[in-house]
PDB file of N, CA and C in Angstrom:
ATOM      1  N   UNK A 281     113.976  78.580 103.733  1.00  0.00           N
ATOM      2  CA  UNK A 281     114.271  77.461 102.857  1.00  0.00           C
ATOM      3  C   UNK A 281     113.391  77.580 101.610  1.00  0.00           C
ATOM      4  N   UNK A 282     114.242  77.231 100.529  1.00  0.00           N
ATOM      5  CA  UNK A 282     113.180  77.756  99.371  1.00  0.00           C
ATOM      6  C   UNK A 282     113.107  76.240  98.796  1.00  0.00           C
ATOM      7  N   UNK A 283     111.705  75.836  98.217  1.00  0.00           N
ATOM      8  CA  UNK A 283     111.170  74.905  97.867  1.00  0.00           C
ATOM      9  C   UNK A 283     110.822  74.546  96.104  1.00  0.00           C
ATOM     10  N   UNK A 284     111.360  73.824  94.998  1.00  0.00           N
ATOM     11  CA  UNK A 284     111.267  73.769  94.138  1.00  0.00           C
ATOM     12  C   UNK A 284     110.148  72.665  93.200  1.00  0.00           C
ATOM     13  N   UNK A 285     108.658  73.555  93.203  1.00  0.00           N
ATOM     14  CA  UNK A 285     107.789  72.822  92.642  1.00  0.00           C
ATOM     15  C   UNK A 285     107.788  72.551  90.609  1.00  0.00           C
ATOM     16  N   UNK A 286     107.789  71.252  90.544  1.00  0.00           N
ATOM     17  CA  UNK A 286     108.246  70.854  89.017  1.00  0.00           C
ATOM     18  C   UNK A 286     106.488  70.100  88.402  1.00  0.00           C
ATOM     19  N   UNK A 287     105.881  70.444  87.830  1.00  0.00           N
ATOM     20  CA  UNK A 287     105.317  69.039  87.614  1.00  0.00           C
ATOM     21  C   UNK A 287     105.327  69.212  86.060  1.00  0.00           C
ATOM     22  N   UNK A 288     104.828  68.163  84.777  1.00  0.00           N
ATOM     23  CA  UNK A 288     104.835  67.737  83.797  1.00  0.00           C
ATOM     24  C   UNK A 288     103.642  68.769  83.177  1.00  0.00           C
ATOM     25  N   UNK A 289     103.366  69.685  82.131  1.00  0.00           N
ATOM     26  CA  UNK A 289     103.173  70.469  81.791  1.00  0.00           C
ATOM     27  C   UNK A 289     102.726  71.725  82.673  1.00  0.00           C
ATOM     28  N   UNK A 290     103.218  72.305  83.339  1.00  0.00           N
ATOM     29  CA  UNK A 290     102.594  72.973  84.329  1.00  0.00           C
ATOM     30  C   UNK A 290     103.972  74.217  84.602  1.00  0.00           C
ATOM     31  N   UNK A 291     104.134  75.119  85.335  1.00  0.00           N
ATOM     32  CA  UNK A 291     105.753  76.037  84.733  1.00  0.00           C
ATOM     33  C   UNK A 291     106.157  75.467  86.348  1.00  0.00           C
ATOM     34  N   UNK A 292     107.472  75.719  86.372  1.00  0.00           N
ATOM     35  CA  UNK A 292     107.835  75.426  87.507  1.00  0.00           C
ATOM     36  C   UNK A 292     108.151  76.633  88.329  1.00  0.00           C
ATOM     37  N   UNK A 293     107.498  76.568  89.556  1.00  0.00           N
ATOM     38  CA  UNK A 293     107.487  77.544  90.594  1.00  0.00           C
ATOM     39  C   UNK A 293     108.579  77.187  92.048  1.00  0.00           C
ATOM     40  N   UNK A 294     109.100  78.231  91.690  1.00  0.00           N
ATOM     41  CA  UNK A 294     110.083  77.616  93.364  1.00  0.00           C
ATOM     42  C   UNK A 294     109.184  78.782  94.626  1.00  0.00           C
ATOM     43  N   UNK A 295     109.190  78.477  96.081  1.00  0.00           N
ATOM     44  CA  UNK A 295     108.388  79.154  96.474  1.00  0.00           C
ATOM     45  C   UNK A 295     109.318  79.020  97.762  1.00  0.00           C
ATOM     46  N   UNK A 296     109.008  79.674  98.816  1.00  0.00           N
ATOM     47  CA  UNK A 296     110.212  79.933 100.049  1.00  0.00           C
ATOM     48  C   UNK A 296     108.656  79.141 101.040  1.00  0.00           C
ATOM     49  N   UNK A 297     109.284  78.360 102.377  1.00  0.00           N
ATOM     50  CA  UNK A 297     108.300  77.727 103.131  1.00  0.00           C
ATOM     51  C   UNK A 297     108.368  78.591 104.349  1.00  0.00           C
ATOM     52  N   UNK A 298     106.858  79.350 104.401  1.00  0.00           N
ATOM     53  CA  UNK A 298     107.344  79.985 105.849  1.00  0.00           C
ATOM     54  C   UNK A 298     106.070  79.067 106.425  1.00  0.00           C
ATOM     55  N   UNK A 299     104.786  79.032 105.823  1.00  0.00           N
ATOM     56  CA  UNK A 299     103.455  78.572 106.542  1.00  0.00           C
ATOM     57  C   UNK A 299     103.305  77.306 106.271  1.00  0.00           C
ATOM     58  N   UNK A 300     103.085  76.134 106.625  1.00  0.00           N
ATOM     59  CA  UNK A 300     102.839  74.714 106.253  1.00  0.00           C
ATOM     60  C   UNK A 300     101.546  75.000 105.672  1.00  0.00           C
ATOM     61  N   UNK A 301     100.114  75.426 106.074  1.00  0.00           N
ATOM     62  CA  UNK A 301      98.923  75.894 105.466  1.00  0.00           C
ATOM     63  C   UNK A 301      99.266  76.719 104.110  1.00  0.00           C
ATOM     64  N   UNK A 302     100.182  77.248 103.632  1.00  0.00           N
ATOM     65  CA  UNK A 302     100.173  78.046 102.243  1.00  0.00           C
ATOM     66  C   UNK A 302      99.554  77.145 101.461  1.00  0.00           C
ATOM     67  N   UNK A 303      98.976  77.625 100.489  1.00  0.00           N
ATOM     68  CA  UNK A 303      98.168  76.947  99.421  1.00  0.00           C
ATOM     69  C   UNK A 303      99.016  77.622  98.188  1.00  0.00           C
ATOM     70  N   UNK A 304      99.870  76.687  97.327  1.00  0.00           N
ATOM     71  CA  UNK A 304     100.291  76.996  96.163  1.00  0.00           C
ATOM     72  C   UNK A 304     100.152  76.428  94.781  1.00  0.00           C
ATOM     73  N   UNK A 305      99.355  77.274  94.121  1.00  0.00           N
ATOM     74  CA  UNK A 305      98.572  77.212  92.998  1.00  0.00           C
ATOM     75  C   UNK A 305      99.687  76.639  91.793  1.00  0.00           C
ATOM     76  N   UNK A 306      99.638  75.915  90.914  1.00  0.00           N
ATOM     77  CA  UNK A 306     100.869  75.572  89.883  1.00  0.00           C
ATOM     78  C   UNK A 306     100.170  76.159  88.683  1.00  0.00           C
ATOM     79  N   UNK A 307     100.833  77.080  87.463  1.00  0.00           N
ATOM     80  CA  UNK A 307      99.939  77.758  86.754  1.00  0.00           C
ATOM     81  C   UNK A 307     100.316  77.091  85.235  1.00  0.00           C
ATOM     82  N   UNK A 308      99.349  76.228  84.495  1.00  0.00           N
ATOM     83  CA  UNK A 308      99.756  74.870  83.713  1.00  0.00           C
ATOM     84  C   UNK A 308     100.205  76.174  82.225  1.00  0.00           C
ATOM     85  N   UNK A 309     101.109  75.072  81.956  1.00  0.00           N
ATOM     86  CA  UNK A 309     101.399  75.629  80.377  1.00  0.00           C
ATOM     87  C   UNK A 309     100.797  75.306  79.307  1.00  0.00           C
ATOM     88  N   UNK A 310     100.739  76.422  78.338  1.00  0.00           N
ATOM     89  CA  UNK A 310      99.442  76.625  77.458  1.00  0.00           C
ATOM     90  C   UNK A 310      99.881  75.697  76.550  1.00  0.00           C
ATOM     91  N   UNK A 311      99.216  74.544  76.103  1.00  0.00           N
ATOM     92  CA  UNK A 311      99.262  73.141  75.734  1.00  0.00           C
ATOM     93  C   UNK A 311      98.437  73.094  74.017  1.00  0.00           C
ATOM     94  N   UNK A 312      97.635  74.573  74.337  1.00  0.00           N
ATOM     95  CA  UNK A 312      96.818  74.703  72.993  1.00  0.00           C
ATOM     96  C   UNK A 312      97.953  74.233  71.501  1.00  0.00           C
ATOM     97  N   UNK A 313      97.374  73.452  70.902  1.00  0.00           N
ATOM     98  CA  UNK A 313      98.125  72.874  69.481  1.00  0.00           C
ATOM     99  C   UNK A 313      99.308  71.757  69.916  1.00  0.00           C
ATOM    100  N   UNK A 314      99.057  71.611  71.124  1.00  0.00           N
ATOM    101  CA  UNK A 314     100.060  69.919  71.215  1.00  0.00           C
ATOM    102  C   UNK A 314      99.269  69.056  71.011  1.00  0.00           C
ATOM    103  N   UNK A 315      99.584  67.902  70.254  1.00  0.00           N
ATOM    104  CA  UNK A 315      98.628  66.940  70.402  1.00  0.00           C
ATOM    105  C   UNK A 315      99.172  65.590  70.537  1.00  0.00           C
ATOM    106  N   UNK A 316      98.581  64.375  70.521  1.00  0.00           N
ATOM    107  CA  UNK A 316      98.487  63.335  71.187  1.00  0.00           C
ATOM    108  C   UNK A 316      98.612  62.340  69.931  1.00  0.00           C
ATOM    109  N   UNK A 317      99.540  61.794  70.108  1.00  0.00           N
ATOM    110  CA  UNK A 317      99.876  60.955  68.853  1.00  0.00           C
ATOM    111  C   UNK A 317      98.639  59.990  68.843  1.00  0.00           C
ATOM    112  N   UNK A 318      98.060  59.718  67.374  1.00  0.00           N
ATOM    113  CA  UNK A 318      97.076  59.103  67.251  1.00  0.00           C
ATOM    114  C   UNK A 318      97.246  57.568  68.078  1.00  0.00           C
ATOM    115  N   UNK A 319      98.229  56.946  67.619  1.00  0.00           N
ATOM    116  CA  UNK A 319      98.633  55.666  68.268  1.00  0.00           C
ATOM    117  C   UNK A 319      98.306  56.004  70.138  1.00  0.00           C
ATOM    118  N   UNK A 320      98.781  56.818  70.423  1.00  0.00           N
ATOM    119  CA  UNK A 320      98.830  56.597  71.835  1.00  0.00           C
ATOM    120  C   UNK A 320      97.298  56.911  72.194  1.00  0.00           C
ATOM    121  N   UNK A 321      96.398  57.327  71.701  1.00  0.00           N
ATOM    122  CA  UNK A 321      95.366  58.245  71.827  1.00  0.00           C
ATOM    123  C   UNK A 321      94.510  56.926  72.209  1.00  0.00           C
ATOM    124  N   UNK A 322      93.015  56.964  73.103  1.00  0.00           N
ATOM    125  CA  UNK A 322      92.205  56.469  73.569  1.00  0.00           C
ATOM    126  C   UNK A 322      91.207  56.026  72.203  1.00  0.00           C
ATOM    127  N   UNK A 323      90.877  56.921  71.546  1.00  0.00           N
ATOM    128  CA  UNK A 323      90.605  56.730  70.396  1.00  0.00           C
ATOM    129  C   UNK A 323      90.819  55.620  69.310  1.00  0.00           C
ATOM    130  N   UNK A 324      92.620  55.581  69.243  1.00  0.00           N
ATOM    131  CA  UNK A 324      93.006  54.695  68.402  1.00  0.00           C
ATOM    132  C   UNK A 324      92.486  52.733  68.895  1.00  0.00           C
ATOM    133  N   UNK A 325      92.608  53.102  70.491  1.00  0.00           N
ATOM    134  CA  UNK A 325      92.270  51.826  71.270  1.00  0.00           C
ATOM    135  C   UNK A 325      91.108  51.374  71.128  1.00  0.00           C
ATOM    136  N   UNK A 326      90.230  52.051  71.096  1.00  0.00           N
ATOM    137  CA  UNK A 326      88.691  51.696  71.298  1.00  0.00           C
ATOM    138  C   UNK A 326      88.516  51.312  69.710  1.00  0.00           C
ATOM    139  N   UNK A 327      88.938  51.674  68.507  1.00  0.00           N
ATOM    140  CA  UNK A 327      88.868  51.541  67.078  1.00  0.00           C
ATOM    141  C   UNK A 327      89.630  49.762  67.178  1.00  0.00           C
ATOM    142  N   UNK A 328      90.809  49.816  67.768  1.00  0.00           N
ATOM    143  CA  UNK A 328      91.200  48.579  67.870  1.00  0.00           C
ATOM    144  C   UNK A 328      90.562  47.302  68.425  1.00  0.00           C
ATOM    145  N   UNK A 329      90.004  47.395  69.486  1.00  0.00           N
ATOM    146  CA  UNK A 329      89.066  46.604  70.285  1.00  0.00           C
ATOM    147  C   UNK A 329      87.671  46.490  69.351  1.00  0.00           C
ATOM    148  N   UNK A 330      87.241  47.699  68.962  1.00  0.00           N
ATOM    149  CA  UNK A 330      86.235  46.927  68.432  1.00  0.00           C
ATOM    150  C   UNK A 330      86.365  46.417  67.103  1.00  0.00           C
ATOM    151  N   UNK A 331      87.354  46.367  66.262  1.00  0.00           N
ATOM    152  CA  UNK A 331      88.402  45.970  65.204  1.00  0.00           C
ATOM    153  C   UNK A 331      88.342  44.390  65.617  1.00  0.00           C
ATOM    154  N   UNK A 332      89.012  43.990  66.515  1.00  0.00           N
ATOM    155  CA  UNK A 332      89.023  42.716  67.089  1.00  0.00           C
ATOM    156  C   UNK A 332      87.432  42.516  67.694  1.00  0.00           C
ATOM    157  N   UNK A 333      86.378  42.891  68.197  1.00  0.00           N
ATOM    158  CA  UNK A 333      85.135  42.196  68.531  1.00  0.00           C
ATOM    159  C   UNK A 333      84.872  41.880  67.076  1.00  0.00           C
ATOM    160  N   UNK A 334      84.148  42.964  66.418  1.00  0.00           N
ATOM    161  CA  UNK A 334      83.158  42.806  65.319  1.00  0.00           C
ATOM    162  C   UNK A 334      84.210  41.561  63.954  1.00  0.00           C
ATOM    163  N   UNK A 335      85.407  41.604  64.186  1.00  0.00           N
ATOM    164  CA  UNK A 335      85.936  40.129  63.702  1.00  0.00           C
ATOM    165  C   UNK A 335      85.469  39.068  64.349  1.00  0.00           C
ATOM    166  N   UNK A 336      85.477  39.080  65.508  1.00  0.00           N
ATOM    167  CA  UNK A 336      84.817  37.784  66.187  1.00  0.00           C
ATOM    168  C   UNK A 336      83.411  37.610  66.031  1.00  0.00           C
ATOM    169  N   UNK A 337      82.311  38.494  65.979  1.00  0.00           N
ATOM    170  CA  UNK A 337      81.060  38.380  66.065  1.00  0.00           C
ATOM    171  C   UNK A 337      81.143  37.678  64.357  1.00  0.00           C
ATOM    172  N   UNK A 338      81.750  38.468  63.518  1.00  0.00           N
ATOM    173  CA  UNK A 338      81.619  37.960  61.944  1.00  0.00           C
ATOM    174  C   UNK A 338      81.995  36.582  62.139  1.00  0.00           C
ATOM    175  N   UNK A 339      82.584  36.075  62.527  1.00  0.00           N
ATOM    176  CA  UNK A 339      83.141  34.823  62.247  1.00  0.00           C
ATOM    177  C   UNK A 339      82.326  33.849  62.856  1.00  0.00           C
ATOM    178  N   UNK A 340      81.978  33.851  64.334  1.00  0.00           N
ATOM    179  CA  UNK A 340      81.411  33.176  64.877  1.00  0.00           C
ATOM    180  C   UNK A 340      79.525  33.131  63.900  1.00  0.00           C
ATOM    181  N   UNK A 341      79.796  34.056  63.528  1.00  0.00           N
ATOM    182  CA  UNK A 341      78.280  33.919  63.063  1.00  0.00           C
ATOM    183  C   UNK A 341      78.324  33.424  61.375  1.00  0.00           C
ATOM    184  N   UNK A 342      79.192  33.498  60.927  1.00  0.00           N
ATOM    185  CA  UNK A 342      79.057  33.021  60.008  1.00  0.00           C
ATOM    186  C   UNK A 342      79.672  31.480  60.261  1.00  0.00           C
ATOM    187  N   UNK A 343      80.155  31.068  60.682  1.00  0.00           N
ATOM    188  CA  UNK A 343      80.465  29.516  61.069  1.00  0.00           C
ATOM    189  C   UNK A 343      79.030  28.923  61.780  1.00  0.00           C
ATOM    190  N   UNK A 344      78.360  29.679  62.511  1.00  0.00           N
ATOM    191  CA  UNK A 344      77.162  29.643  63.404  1.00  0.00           C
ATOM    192  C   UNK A 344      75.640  29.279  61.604  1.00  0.00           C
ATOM    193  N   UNK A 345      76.307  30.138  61.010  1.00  0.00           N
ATOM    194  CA  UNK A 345      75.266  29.783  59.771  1.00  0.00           C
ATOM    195  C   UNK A 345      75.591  29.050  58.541  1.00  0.00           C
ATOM    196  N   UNK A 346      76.834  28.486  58.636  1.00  0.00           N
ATOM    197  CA  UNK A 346      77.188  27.414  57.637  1.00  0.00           C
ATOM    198  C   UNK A 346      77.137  26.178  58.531  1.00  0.00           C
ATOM    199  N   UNK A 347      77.114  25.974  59.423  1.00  0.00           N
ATOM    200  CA  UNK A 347      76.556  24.732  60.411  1.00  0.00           C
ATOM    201  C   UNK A 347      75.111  24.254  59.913  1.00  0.00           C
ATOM    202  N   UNK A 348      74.353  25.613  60.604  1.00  0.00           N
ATOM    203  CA  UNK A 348      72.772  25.960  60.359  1.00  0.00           C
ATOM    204  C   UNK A 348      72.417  25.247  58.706  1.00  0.00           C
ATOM    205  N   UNK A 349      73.533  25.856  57.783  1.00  0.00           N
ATOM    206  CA  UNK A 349      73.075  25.176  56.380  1.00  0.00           C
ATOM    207  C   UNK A 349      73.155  23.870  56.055  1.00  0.00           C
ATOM    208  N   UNK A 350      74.118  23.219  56.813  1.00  0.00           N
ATOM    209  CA  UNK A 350      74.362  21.904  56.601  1.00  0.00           C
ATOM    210  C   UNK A 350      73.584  20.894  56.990  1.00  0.00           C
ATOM    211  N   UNK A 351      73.151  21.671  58.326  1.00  0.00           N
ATOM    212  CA  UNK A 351      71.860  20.688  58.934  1.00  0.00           C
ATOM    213  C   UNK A 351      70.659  20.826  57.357  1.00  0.00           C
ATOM    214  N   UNK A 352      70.488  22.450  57.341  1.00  0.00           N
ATOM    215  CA  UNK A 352      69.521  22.312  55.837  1.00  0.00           C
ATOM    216  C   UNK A 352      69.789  21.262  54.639  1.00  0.00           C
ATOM    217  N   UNK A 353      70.651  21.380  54.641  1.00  0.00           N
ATOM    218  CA  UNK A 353      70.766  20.538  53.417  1.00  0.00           C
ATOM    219  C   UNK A 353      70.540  18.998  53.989  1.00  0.00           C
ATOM    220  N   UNK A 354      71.011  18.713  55.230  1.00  0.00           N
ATOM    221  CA  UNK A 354      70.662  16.938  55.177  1.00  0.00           C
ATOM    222  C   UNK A 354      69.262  16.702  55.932  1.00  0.00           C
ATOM    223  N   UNK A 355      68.942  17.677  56.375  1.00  0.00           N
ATOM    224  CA  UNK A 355      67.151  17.648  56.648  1.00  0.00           C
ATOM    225  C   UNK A 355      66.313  18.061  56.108  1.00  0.00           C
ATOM    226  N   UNK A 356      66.452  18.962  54.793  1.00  0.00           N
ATOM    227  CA  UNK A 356      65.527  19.852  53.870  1.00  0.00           C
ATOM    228  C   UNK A 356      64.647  21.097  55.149  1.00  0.00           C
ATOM    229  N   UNK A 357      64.438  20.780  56.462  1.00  0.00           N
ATOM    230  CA  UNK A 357      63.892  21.811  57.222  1.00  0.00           C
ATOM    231  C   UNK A 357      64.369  23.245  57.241  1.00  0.00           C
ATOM    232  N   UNK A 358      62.992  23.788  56.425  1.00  0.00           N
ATOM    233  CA  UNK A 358      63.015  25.121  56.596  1.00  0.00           C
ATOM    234  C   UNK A 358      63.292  26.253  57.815  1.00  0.00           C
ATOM    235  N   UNK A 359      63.623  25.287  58.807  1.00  0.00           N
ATOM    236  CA  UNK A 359      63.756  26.343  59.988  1.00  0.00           C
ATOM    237  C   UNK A 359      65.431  26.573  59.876  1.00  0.00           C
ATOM    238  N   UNK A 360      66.068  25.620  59.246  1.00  0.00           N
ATOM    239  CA  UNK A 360      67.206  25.890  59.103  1.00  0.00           C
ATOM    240  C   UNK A 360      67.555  26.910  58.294  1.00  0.00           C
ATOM    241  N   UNK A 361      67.191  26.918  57.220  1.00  0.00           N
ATOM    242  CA  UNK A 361      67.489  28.060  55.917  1.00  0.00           C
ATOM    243  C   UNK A 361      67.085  29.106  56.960  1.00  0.00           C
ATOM    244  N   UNK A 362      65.565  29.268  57.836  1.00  0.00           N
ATOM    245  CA  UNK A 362      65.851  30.459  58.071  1.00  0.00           C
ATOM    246  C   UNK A 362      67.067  30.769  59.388  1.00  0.00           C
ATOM    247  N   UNK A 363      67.890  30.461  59.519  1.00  0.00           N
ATOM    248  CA  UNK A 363      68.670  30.410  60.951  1.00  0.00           C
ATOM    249  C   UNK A 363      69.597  30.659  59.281  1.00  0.00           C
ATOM    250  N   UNK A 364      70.259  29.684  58.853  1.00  0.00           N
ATOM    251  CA  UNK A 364      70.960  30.473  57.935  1.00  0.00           C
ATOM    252  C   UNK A 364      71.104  31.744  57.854  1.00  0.00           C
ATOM    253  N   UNK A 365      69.683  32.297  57.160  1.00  0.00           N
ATOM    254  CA  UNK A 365      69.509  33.216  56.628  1.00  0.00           C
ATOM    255  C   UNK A 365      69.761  34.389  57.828  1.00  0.00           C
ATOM    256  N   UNK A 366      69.521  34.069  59.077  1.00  0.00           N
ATOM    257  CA  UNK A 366      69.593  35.171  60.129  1.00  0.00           C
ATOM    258  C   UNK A 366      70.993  35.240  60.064  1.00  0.00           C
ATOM    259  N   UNK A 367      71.772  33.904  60.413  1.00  0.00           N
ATOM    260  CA  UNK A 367      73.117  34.234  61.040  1.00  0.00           C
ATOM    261  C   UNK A 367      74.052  35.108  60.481  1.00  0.00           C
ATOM    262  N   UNK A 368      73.651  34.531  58.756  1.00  0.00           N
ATOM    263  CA  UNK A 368      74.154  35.198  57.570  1.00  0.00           C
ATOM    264  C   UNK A 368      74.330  36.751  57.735  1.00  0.00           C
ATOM    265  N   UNK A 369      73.169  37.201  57.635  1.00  0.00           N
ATOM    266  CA  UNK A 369      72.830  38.639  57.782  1.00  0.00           C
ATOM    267  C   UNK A 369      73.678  39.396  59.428  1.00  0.00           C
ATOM    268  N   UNK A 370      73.571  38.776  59.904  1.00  0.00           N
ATOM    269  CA  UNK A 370      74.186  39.410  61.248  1.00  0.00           C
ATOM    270  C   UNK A 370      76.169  39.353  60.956  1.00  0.00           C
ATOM    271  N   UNK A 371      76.170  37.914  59.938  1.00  0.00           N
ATOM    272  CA  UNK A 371      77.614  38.073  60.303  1.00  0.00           C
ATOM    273  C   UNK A 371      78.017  39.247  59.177  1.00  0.00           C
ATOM    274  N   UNK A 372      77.450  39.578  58.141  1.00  0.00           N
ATOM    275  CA  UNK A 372      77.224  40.351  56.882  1.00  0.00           C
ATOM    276  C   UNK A 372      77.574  41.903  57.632  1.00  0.00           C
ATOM    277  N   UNK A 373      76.708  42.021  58.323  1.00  0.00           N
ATOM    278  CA  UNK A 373      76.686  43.162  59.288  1.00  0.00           C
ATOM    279  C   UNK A 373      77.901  43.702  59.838  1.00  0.00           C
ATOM    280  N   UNK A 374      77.898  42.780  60.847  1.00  0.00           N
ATOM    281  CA  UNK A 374      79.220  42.657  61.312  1.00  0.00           C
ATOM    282  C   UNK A 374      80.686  42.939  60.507  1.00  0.00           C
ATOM    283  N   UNK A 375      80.819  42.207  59.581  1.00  0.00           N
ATOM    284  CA  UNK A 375      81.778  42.469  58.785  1.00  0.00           C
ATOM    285  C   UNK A 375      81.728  43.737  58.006  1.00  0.00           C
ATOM    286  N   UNK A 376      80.535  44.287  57.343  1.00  0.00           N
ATOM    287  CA  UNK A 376      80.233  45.751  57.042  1.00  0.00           C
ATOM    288  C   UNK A 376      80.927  46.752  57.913  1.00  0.00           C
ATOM    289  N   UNK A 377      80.968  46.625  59.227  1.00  0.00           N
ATOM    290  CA  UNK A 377      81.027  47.032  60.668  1.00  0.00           C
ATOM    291  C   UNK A 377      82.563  47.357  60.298  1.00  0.00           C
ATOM    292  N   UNK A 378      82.603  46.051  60.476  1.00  0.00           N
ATOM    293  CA  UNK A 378      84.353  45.999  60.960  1.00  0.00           C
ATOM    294  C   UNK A 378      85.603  46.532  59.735  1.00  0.00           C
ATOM    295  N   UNK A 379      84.742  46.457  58.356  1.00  0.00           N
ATOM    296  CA  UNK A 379      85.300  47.282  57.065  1.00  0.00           C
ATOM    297  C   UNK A 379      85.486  48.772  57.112  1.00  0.00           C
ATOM    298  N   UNK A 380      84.668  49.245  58.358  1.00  0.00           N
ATOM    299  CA  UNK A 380      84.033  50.534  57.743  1.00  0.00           C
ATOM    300  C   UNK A 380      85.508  51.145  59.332  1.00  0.00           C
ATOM    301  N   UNK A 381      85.323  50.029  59.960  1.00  0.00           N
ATOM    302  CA  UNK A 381      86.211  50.815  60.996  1.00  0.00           C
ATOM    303  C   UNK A 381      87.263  50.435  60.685  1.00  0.00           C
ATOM    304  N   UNK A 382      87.806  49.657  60.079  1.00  0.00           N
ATOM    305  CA  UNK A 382      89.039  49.440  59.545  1.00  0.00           C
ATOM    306  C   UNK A 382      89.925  50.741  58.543  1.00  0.00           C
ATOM    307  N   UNK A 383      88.784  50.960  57.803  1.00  0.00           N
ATOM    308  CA  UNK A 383      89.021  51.938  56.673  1.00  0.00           C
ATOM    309  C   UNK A 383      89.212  53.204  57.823  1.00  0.00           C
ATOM    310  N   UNK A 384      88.548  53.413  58.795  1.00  0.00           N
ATOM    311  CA  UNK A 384      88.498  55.033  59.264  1.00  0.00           C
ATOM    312  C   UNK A 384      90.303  54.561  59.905  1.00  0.00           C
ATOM    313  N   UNK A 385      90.312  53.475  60.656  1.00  0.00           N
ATOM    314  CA  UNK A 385      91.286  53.266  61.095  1.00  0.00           C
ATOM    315  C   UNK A 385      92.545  54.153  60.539  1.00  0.00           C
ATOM    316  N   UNK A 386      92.762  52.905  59.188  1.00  0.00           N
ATOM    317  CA  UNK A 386      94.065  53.617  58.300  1.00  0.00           C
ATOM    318  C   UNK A 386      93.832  54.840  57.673  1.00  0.00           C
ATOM    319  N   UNK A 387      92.542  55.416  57.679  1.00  0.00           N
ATOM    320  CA  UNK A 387      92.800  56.967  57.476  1.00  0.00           C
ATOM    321  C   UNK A 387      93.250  58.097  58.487  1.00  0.00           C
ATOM    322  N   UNK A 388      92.736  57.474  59.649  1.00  0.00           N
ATOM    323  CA  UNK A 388      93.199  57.868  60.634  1.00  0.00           C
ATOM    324  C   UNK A 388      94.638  57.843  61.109  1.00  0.00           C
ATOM    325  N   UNK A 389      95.296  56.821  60.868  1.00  0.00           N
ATOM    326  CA  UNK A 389      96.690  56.913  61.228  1.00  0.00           C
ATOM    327  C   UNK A 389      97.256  57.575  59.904  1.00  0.00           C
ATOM    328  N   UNK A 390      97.024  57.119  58.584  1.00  0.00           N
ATOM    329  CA  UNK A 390      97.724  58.008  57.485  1.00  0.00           C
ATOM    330  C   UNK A 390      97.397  59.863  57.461  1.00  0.00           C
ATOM    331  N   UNK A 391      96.451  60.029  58.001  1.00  0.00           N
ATOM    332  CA  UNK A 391      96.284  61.576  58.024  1.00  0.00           C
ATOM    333  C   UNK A 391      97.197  62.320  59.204  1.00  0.00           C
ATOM    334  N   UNK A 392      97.985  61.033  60.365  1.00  0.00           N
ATOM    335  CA  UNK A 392      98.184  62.175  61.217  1.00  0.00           C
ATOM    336  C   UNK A 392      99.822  62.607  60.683  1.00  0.00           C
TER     337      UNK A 392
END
């Protein structure tokens, strides 16, 4: 009885069953220069996700330091300006962050 092994890049081998113990090797096809559409790629995902965090960290922190200012302004306390001044900078960051992966983003999909 001859047996027809198929799998998804790999060549297909038909092989005859005499031993249940045979060990049959599948010999993969040479894949060199296929590639992986950027969209589908692990890559593109992880650019996305953190696309969506570092939007959230910006936002929350800058809402987190226009709060902080408002208290400044109706208490004159300097501990506020500086909480401002931190949140500011972190959400500043953040958004730097999220520009810079944005930009690789669409170069990334326009180059492929």
């Amino acid at each position: 009885m001859d047996l027809v092994l198929q799998k998804e890049n790999f060549l297909t081998k038909k092989v005859r069953v005499i031993d249940k113990n045979t060990k049959i090797i599948l010999e993969p096809i040479n894949t060199t220069g296929v590639t992986v559409s950027f969209i589908k790629s692990n890559e593109f995902k992880f650019l996305l996700g953190s696309l969506v965090t570092l939007g959230t960290v910006a936002a929350y922190y800058k809402t987190k330091a226009d709060d902080s200012f408002t208290l400044y302004q109706d208490t004159n306390d300097e501990k506020y300006l500086r909480s401002t001044k931190k949140f500011d900078l972190i959400s500043g960051i953040s958004f730097g962050l999220l520009q810079i992966n944005f930009g690789y983003l669409i170069y990334s999909i326009l180059i492929e």
